[in-house]
Tab-separated table of C-alpha atoms and ligand atoms in Angstrom:
chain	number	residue	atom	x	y	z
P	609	UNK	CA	15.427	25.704	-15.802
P	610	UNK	CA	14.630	22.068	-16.816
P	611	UNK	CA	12.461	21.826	-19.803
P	612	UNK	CA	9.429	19.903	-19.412
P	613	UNK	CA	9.436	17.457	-22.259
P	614	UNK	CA	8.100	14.024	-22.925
P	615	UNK	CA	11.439	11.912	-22.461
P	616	UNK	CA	11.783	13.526	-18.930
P	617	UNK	CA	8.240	12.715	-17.904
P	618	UNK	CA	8.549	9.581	-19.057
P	619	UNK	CA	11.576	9.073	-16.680
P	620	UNK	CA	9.565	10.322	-13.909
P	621	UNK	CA	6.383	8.169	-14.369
P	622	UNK	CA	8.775	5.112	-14.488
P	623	UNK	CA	9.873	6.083	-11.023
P	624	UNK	CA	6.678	6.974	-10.363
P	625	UNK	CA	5.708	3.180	-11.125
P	626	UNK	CA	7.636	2.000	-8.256
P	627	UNK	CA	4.669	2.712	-5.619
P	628	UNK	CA	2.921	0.134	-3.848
P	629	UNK	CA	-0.953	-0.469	-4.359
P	630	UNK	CA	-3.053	-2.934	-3.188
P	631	UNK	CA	-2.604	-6.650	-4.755
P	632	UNK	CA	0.228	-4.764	-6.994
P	633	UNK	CA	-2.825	-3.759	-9.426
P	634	UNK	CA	-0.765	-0.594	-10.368
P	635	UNK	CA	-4.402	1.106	-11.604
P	636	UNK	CA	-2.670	4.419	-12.559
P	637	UNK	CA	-2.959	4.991	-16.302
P	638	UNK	CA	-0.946	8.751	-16.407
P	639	UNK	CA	-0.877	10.951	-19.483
P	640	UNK	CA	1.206	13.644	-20.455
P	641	UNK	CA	-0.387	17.108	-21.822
P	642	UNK	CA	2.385	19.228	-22.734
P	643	UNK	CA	1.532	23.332	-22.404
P	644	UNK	CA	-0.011	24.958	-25.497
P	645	UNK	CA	0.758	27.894	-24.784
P	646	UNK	CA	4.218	29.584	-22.880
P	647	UNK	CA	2.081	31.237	-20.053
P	648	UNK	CA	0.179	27.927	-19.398
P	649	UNK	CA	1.845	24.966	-17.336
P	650	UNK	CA	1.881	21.096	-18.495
P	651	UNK	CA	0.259	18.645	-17.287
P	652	UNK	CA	-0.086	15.513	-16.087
P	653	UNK	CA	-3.433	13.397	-16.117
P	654	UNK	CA	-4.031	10.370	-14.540
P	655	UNK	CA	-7.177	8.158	-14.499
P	656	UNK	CA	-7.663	4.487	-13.006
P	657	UNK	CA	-7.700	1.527	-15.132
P	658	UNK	CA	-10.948	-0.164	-14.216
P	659	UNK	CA	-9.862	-4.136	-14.819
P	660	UNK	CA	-7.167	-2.703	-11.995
P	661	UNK	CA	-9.541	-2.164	-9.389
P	662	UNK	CA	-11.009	-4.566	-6.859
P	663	UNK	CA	-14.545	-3.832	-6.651
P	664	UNK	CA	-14.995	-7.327	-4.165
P	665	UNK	CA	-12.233	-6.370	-1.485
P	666	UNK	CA	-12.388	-2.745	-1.941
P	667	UNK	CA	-15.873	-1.829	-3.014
P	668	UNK	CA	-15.778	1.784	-1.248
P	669	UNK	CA	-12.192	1.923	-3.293
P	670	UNK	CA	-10.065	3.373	-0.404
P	671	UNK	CA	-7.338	1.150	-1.270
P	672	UNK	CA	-7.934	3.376	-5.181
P	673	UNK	CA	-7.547	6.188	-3.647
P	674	UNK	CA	-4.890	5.223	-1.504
P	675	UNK	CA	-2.724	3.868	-3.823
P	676	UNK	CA	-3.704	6.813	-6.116
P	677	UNK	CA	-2.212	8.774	-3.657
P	678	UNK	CA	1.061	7.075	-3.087
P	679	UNK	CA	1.793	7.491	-7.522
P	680	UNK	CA	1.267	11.319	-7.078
P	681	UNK	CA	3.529	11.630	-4.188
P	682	UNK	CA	5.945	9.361	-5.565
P	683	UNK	CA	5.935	11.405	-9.390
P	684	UNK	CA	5.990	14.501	-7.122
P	685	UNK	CA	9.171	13.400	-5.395
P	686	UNK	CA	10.981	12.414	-8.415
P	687	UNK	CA	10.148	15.717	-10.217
P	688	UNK	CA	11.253	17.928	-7.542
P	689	UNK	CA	14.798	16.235	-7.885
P	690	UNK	CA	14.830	17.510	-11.549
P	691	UNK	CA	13.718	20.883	-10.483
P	692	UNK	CA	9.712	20.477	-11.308
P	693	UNK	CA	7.146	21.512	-8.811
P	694	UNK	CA	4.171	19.400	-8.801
P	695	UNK	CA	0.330	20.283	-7.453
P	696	UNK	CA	-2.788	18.869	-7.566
P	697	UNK	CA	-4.843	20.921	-10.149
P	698	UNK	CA	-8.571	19.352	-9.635
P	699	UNK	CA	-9.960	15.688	-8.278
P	700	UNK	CA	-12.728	14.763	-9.976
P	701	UNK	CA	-14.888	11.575	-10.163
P	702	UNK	CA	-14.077	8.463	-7.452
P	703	UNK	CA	-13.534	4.958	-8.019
P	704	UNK	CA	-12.443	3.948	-11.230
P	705	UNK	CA	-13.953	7.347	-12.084
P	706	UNK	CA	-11.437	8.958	-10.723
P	707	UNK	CA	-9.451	11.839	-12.980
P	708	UNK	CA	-6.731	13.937	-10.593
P	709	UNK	CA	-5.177	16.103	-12.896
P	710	UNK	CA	-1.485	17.796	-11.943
P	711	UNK	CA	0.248	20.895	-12.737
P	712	UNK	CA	3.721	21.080	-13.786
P	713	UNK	CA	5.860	24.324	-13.141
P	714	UNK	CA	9.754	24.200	-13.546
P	715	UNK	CA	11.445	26.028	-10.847
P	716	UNK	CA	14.245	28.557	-11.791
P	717	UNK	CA	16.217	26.730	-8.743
P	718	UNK	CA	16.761	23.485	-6.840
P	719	UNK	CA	13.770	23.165	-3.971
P	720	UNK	CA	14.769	24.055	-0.794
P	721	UNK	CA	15.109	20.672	2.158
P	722	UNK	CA	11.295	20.630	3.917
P	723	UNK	CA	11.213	20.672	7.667
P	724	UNK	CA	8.767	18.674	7.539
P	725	UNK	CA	10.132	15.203	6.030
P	726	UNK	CA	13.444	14.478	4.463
P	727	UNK	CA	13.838	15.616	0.938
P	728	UNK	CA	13.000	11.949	-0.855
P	729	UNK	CA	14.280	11.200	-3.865
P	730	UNK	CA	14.045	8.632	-6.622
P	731	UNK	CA	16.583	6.675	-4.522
P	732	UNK	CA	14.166	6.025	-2.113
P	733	UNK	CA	11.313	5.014	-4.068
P	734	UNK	CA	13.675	2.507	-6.205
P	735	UNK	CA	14.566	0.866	-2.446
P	736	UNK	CA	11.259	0.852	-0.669
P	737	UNK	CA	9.589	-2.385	-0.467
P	738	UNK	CA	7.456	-4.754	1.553
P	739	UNK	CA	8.493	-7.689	3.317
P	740	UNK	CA	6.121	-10.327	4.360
P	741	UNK	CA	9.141	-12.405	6.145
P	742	UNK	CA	9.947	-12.062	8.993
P	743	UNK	CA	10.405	-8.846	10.282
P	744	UNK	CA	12.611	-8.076	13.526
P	745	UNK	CA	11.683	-5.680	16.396
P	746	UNK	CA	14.287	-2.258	15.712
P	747	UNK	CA	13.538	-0.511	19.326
P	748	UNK	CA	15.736	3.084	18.742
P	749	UNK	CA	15.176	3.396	14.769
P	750	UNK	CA	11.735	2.976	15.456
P	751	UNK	CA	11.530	5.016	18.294
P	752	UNK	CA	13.342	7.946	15.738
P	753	UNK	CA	11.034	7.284	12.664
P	754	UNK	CA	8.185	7.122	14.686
P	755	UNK	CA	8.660	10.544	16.667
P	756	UNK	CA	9.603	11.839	13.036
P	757	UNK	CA	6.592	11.000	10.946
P	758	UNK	CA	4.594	11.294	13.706
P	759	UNK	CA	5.958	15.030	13.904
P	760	UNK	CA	5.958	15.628	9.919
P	761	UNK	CA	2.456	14.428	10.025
P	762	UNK	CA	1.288	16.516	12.747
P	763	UNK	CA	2.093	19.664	10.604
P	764	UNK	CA	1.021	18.545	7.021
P	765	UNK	CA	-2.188	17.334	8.030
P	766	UNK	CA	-2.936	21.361	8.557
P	767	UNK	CA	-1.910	21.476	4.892
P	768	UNK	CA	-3.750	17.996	3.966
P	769	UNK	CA	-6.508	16.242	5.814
P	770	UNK	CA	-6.808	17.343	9.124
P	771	UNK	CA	-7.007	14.790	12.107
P	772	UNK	CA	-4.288	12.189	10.137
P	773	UNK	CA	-2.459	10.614	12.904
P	774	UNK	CA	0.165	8.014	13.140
P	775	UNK	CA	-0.924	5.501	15.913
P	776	UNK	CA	0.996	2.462	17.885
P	777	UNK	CA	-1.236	-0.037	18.043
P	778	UNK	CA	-0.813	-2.576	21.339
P	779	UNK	CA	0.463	-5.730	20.376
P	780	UNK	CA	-2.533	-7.968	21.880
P	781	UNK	CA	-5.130	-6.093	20.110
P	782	UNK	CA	-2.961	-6.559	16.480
P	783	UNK	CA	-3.103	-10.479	17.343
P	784	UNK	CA	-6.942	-10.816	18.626
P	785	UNK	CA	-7.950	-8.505	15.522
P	786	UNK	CA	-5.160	-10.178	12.923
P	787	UNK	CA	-6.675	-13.385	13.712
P	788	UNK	CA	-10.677	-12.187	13.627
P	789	UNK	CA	-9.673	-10.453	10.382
P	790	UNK	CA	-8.240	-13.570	8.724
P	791	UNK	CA	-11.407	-15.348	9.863
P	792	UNK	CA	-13.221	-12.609	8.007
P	793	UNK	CA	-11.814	-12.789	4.661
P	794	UNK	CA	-11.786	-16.709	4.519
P	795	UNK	CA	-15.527	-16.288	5.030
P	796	UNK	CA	-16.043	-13.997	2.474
P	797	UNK	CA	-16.097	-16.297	-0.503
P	798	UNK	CA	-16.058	-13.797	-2.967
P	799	UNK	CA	-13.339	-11.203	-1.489
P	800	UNK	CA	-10.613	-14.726	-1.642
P	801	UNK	CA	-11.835	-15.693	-5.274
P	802	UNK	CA	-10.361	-11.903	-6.459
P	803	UNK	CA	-7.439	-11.984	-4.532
P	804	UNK	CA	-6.276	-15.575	-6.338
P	805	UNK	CA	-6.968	-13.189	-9.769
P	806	UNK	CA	-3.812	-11.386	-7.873
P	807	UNK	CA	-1.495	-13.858	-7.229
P	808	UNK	CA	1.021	-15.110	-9.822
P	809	UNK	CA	2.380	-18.445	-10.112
P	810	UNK	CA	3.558	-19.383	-13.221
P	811	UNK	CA	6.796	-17.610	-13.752
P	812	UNK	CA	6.442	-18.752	-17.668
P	813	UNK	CA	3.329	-16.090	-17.885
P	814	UNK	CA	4.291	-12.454	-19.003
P	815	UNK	CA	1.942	-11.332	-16.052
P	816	UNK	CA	4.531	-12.785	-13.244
P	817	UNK	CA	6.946	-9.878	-14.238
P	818	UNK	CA	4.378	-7.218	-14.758
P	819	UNK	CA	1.968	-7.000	-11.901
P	820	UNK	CA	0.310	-9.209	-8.938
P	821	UNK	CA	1.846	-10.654	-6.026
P	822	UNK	CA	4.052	-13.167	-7.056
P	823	UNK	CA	5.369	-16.581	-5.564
P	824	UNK	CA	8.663	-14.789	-4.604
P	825	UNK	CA	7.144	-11.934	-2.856
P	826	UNK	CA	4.890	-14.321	-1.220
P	827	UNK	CA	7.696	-16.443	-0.188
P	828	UNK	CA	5.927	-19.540	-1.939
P	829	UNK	CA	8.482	-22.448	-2.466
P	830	UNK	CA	8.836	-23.042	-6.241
P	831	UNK	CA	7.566	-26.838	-6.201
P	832	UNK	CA	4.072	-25.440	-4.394
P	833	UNK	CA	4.456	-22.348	-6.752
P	834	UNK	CA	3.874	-24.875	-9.840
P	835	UNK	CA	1.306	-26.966	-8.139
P	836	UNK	CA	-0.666	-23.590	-7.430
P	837	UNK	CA	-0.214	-22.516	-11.006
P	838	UNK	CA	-1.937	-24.986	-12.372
P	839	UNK	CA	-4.565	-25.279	-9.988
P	840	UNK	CA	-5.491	-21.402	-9.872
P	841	UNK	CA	-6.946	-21.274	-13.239
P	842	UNK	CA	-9.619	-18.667	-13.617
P	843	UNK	CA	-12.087	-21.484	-14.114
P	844	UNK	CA	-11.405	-23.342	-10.439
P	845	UNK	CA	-11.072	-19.884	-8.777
P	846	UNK	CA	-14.465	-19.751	-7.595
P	847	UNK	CA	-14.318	-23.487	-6.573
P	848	UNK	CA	-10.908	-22.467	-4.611
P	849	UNK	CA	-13.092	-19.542	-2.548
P	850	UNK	CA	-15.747	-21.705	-1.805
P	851	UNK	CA	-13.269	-24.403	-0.034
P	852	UNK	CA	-11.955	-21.597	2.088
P	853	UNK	CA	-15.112	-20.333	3.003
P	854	UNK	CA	-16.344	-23.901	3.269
P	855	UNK	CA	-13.582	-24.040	5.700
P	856	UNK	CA	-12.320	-27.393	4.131
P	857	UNK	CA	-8.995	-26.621	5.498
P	858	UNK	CA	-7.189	-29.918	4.453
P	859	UNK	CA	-6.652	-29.415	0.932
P	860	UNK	CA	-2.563	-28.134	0.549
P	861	UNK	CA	-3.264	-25.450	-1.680
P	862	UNK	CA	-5.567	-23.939	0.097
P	863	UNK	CA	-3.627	-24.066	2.933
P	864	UNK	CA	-0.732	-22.364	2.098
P	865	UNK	CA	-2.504	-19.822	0.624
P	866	UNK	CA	-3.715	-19.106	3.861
P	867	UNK	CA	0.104	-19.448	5.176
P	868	UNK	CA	1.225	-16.904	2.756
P	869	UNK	CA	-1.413	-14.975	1.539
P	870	UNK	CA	-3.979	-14.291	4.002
P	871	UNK	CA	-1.220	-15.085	6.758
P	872	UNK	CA	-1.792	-17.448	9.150
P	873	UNK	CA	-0.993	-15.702	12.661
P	874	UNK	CA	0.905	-18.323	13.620
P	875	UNK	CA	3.437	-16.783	12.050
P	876	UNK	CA	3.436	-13.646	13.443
P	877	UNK	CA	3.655	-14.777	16.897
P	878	UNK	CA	6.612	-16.515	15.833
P	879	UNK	CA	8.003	-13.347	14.954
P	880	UNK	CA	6.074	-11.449	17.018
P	881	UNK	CA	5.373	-13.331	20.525
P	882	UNK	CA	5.695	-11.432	23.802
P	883	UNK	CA	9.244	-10.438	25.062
P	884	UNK	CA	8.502	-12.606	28.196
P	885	UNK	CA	8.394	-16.221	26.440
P	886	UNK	CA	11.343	-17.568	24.461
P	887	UNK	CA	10.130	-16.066	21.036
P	888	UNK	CA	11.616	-12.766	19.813
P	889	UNK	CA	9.932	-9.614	20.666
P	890	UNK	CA	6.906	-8.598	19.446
P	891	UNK	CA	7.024	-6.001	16.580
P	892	UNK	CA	5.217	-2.807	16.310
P	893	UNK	CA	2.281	-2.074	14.364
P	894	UNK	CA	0.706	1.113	13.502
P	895	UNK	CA	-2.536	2.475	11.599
P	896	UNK	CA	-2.439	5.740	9.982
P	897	UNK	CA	-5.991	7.005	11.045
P	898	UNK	CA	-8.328	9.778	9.281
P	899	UNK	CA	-10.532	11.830	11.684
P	900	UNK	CA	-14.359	10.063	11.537
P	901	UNK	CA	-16.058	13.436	12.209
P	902	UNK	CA	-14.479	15.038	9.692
P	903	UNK	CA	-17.220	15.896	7.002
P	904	UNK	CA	-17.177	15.306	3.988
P	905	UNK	CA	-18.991	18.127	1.290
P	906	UNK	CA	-19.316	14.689	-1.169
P	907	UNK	CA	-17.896	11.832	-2.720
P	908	UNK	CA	-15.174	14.124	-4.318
P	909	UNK	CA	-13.918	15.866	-1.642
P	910	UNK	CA	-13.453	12.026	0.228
P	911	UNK	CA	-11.475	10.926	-2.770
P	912	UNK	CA	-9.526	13.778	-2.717
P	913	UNK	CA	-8.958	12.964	1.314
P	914	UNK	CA	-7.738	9.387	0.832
P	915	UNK	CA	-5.378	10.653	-2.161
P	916	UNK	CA	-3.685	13.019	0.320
P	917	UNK	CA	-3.803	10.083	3.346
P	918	UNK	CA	-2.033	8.021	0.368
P	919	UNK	CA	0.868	10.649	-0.138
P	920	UNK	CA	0.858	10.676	3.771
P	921	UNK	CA	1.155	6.733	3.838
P	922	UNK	CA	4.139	6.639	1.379
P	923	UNK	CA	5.709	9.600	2.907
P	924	UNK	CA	5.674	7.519	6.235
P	925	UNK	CA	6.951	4.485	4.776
P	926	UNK	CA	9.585	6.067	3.049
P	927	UNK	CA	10.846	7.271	6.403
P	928	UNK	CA	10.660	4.030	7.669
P	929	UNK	CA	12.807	2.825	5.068
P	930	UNK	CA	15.060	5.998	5.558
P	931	UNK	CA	15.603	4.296	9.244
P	932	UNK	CA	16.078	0.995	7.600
P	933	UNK	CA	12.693	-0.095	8.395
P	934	UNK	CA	10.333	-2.327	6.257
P	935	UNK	CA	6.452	-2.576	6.653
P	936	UNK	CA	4.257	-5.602	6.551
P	937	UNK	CA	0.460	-4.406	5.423
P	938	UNK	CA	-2.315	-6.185	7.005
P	939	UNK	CA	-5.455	-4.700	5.315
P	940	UNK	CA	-7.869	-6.686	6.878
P	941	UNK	CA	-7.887	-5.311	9.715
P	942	UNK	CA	-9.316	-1.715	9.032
P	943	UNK	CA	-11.648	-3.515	6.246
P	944	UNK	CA	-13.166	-5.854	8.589
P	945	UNK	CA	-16.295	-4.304	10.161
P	946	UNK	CA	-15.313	-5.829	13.930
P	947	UNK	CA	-11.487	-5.401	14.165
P	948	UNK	CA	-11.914	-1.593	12.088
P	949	UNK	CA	-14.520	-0.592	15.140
P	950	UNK	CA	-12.390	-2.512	17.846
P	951	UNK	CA	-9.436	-0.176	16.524
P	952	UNK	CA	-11.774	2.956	16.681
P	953	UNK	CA	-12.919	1.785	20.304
P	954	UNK	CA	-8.978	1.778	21.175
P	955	UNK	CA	-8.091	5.341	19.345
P	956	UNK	CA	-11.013	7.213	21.245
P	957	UNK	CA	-10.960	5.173	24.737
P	958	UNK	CA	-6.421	5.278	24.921
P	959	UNK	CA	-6.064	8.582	22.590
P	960	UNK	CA	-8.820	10.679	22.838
P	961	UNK	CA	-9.176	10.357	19.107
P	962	UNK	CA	-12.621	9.938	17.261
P	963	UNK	CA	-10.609	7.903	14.093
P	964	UNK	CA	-10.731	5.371	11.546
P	965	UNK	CA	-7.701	3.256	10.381
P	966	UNK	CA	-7.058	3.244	6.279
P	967	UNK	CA	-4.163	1.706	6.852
P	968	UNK	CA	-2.573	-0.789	9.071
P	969	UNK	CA	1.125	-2.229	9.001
P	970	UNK	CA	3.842	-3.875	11.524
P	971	UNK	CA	7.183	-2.214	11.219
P	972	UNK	CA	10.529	-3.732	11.992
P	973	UNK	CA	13.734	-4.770	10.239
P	974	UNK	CA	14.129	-6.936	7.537
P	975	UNK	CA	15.968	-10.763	8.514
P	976	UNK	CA	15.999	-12.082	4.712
P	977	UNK	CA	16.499	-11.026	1.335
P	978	UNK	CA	13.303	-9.260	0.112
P	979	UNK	CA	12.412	-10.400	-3.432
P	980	UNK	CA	11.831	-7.067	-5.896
P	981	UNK	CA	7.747	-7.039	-6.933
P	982	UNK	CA	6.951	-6.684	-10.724
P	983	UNK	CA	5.756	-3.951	-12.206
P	984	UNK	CA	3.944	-3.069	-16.311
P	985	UNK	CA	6.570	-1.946	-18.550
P	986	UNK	CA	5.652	2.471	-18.383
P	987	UNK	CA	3.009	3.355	-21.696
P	988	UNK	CA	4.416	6.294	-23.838
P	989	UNK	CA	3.656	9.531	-22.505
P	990	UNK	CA	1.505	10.872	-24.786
P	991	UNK	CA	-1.816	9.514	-26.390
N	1067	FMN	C1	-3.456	0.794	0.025
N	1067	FMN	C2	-2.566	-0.425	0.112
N	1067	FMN	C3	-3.025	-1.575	0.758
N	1067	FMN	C4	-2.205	-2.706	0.851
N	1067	FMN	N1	-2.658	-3.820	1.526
N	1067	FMN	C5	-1.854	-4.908	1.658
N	1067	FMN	C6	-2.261	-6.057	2.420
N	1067	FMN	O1	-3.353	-6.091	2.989
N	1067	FMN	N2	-1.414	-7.111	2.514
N	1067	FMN	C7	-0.180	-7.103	1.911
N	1067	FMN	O2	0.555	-8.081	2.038
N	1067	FMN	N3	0.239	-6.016	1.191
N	1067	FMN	C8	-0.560	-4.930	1.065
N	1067	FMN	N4	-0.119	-3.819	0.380
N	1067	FMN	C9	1.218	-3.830	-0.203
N	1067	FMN	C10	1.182	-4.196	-1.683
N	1067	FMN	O3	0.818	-5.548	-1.865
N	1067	FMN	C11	2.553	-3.891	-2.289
N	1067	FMN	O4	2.722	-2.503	-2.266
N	1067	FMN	C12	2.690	-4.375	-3.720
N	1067	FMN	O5	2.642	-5.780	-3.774
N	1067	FMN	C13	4.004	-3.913	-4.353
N	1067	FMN	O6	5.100	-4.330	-3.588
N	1067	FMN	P1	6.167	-3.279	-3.011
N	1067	FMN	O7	5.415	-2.306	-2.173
N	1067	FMN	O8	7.137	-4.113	-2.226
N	1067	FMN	O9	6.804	-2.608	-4.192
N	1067	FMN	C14	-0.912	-2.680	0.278
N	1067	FMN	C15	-0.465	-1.513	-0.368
N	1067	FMN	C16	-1.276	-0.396	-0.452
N	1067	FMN	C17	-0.778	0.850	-1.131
């Protein structure tokens, strides 16, 4: 039996710190409580790092709780390859609140494959990533991972949160609502200011390598990456939202922020445009819905919901990347009032389904080399 010791956890939480969160804020702040006595299990605590929240674009902090979700699955996969079983033992608090606290058991023997979803290792969290190039359509993977998750999901969500679904969104609808969505968050002043606190430009700063989106992962040429580096200054942030919002479109760096960041569509019909014209074939794009008349006994029991959606998104994208299949997150569209309720309006009209999107993402296979995002160097385990 594998002894549960600090080294070891350490090893897992630095696996662990390969999961994807919104902006690449990494809030997790984990903490290792060894057993005090031989009859009692460790444990693992983790709480949210407040300055690593983002209380503009996410102020009901799904994204927190999503992303929340995705470290527990991901320390949960990497412990089960050394033999440790891993369960939620309470959810308490939301929001930066938040305290999910996990019990560790070592198993006398290897776990035993899941028929639900390919036994995952640390392999696969060290090679998932997201690419924000362009993607290409993958008909027969897809096809396979799709029938797959949508299969795996299907079952756990007895286990989880019932009424998670996997849906294929049309292709039209993903352009009319990408494009009303964009128009949303340049409007919204305030929700662009605390995404430039995201992005990282200035490859001399220790933050490029720790955290953020960074000008590789946004694809930013380096000559615009140093322009934007000095011009994002905390200072000229909120003067950089208000042009946006002012729709002063002209200025360079604002525009290829909205090339990069908030992604012009443009793009995406270039990679995306009907199979009819000359362009390449559109992608697919799916939203990983949550039943809407699902109720909720409080604001606990909701966190605890979107933490097990999160282990649900990462399990999905995982087997994506299993069928060498990246994703390319477009978040705007379930947080955008109109484009979340025009999604709804398709789920219950075309599926039958009374559903919300928390997540929304085209699939499809990667064309370039996808730069590696940063991550903070892992704290000691104890503290
Ligand atoms: C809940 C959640 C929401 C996200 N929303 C977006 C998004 O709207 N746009 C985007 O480009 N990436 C989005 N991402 C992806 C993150 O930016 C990405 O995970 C992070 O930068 C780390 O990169 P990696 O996943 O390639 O390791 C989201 C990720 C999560 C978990």
């Amino acid at each position: 039996m594998m002894a549960i010791t600090a080294p070891l956890i350490a090893e897992l939480f630095a696996h662990a710190a390969r999961s994807p969160s919104a902006h690449n804020t990494q809030p997790w702040m984990p903490r290792f409580a060894p057993a005090t006595t031989p009859a009692s299990p460790a444990e693992v605590h983790v709480a949210v790092d407040p300055a690593r929240t983002l209380p503009v674009g996410d102020p009901n902090s799904q994204d927190l709780h999503l992303a929340m979700g995705c470290w527990v699955e991901s320390f949960t996969i990497a412990a089960a390859e050394v033999g440790i079983d891993v369960v939620i033992g309470s959810v308490r608090g939301r929001g930066p609140a938040l305290e999910i606290r996990l019990l560790l058991t070592a198993l006398p023997d290897q776990p035993g494959a899941s028929d639900l979803w390919p036994n995952f290792t640390s392999a696969d969290l060290q090679h998932r990533q997201v690419d924000r190039g362009p993607l290409r359509r993958a008909e027969e993977p897809f096809a396979t991972a799709f029938a797959a998750a949508e299969r795996a999901l299907a079952a756990s969500g007895m286990a989880s949160v019932e009424g998670t679904a996997l849906v294929e969104v049309p292709h039209h609808l993903w352009e009319t609502s990408l494009t009303r969505a964009t128009r949303y968050s340049y409007s919204h002043a305030d929700i662009f200011t605390e995404t430039l606190e995201w992005l990282r430009f200035d490859r001399r700063a220790t933050s490029y390598s720790e955290d953020g989106l960074s000008a590789d992962c946004l694809q930013i040429p380096r000559s615009l990456a140093a322009v934007a580096a000095r011009l994002n200054a905390a200072r000229l942030r909120p003067w950089i939202g208000g042009l946006t919002s002012a729709a002063l479109a002209p200025v360079e760096f604002v525009d290829s922020l909205r090339a990069t960041v908030v992604r012009r569509t443009s793009r995406d019909r270039r990679s995306s445009a009907p199979a009819s014209t000359d362009g390449p074939a559109p992608l697919h794009h799916l939203v990983l819905v949550k039943d809407a008349t699902a109720h909720s006994a409080g604001a606990h029991s909701l966190a605890r919901q979107e933490i097990e959606l999160g282990r649900n998104l990462l399990r999905t994208w995982l087997l994506l990347d299993r069928h060498d299949l990246r994703v390319d997150v477009h978040s705007e569209i379930k947080d955008c009032p109109q484009t979340r309720s025009a999604v709804s309006d398709y789920l219950l009209h075309d599926h039958g389904l009374h559903a919300l999107p928390v997540a929304a993402f085209s699939v499809g296979r990667s064309t370039t080399a996808v730069p590696r995002s940063s991550r903070r160097p892992v704290e000691p385990t104890h503290s």
